[in-house]
Coordinates of C-alpha atoms in Angstrom, one line a residue:
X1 CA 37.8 26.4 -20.5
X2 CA 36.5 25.5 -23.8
X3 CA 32.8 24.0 -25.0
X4 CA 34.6 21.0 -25.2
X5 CA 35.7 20.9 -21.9
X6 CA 32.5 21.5 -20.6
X7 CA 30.8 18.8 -22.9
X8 CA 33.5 16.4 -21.4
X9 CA 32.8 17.3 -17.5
X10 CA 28.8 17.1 -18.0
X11 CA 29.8 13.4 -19.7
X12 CA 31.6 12.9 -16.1
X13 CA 28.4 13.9 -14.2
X14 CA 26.3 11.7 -15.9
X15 CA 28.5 8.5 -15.7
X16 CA 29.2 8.7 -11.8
X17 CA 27.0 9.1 -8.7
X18 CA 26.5 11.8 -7.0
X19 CA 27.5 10.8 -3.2
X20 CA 27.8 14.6 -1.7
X21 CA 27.2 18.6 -2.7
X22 CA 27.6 21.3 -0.1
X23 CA 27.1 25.0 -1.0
X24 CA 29.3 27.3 1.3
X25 CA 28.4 31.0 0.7
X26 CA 28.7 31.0 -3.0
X27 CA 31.0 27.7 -4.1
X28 CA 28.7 24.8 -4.5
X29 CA 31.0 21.3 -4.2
X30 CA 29.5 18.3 -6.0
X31 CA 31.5 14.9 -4.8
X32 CA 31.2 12.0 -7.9
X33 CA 32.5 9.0 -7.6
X34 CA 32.5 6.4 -10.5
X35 CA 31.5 3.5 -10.0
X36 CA 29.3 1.9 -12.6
X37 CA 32.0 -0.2 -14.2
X38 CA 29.9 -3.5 -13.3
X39 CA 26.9 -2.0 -15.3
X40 CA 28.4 -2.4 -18.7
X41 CA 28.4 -5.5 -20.3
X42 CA 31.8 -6.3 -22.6
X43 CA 31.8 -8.7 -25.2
X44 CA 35.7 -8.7 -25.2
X45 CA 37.3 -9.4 -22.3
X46 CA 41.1 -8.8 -24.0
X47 CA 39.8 -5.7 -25.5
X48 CA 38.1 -4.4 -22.3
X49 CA 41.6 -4.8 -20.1
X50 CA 43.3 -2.5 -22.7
X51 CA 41.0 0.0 -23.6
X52 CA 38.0 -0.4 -21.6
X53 CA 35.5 2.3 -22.0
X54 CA 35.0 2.2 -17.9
X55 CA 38.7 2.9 -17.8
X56 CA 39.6 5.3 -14.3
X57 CA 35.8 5.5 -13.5
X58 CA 35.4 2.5 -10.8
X59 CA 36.2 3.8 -7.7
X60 CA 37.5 6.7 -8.6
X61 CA 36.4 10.3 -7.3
X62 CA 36.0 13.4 -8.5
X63 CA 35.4 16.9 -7.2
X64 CA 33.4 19.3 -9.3
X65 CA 33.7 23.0 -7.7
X66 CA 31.5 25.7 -8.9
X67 CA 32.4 29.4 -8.3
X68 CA 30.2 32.5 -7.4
X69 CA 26.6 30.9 -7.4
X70 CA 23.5 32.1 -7.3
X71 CA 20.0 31.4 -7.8
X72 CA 20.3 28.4 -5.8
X73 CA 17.3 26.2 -6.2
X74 CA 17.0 22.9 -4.2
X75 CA 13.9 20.9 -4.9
X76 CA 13.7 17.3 -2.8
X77 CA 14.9 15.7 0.3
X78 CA 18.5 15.0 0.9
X79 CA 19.6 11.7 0.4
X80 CA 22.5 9.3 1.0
X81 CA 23.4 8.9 -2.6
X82 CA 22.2 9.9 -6.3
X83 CA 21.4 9.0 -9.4
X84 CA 21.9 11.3 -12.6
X85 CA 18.9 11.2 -14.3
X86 CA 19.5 14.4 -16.5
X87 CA 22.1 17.2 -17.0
X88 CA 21.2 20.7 -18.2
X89 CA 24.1 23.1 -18.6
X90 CA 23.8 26.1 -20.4
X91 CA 27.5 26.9 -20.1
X92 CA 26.8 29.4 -17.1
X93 CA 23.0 27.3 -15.8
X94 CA 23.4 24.0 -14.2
X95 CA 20.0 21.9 -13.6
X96 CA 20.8 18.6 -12.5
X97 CA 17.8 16.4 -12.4
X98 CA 18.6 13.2 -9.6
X99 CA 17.1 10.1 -8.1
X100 CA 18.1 10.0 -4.2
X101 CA 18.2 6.9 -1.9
X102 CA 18.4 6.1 1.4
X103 CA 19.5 4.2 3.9
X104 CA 16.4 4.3 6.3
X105 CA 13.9 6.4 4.2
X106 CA 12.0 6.1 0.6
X107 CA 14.7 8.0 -1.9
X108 CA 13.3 10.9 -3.2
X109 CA 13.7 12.8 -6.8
X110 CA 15.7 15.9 -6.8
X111 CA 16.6 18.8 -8.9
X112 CA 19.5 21.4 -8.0
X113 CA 19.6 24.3 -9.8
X114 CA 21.8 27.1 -10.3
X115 CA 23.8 29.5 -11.7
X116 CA 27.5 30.0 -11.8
X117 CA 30.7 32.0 -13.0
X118 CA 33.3 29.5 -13.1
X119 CA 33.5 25.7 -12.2
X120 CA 37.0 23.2 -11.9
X121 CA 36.9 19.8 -11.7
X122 CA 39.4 17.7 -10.1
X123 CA 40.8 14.1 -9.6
X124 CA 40.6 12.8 -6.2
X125 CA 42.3 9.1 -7.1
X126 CA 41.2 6.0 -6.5
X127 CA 38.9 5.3 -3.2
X128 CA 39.4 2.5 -1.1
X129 CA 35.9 2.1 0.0
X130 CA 32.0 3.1 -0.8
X131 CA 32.7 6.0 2.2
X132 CA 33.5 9.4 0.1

């Protein structure tokens, strides 16, 4: 894995919503799904069917895996869904600064912190629906 790697996965994070993480003994999962294709405004439509700078990210999910954490911080309620306000990563250090919202409650802000050996990231495909 090379810095430019990592530069391109923390890109990934910040583009998509977060719609699920679980930590299971020491591999944290982070579930993204892109979907903010309809937030961009294109001047072009030609240009934006060939080389759109959405391309893949609408409706597409991702998982992020991250291997042997620790110092696990979780600051917040849990939520339904967030929204990447800020990404920290000191190639090792992952603060993740969110917005949550909810179905039924007020969202709430979040921040996830932690360390962490490795990490892979990895193409789910295309989703049908919203439902991760």
């Amino acid at each position: 894995m090379t810095i430019t790697d990592l530069i391109q996965d923390i890109h990934l994070l910040m583009e998509c919503e977060i719609v699920r993480f679980t930590l299971e003994g020491d591999t944290l999962t982070l579930l993204v799904v892109g979907d903010n294709e309809e937030d961009h405004d294109h001047e072009h439509e030609e240009e934006e069917e060939e080389h759109s700078c959405c391309e893949g990210l609408n409706g597409h999910l991702f998982s992020l895996v991250f291997e042997e954490v620790k110092n696990y911080v979780f600051q917040g309620q849990e939520c339904d869904n967030y929204r990447t306000l800020s990404v920290k990563d000191d190639f090792g250090h992952l603060r993740l600064e969110l917005e949550g919202s909810s179905f039924e409650d007020d969202g709430s802000d979040i921040v996830i912190e932690f360390d962490y050996e490795t990490y892979s990231v990895t193409d789910e495909g295309e989703i049908e629906s919203p439902d991760a």
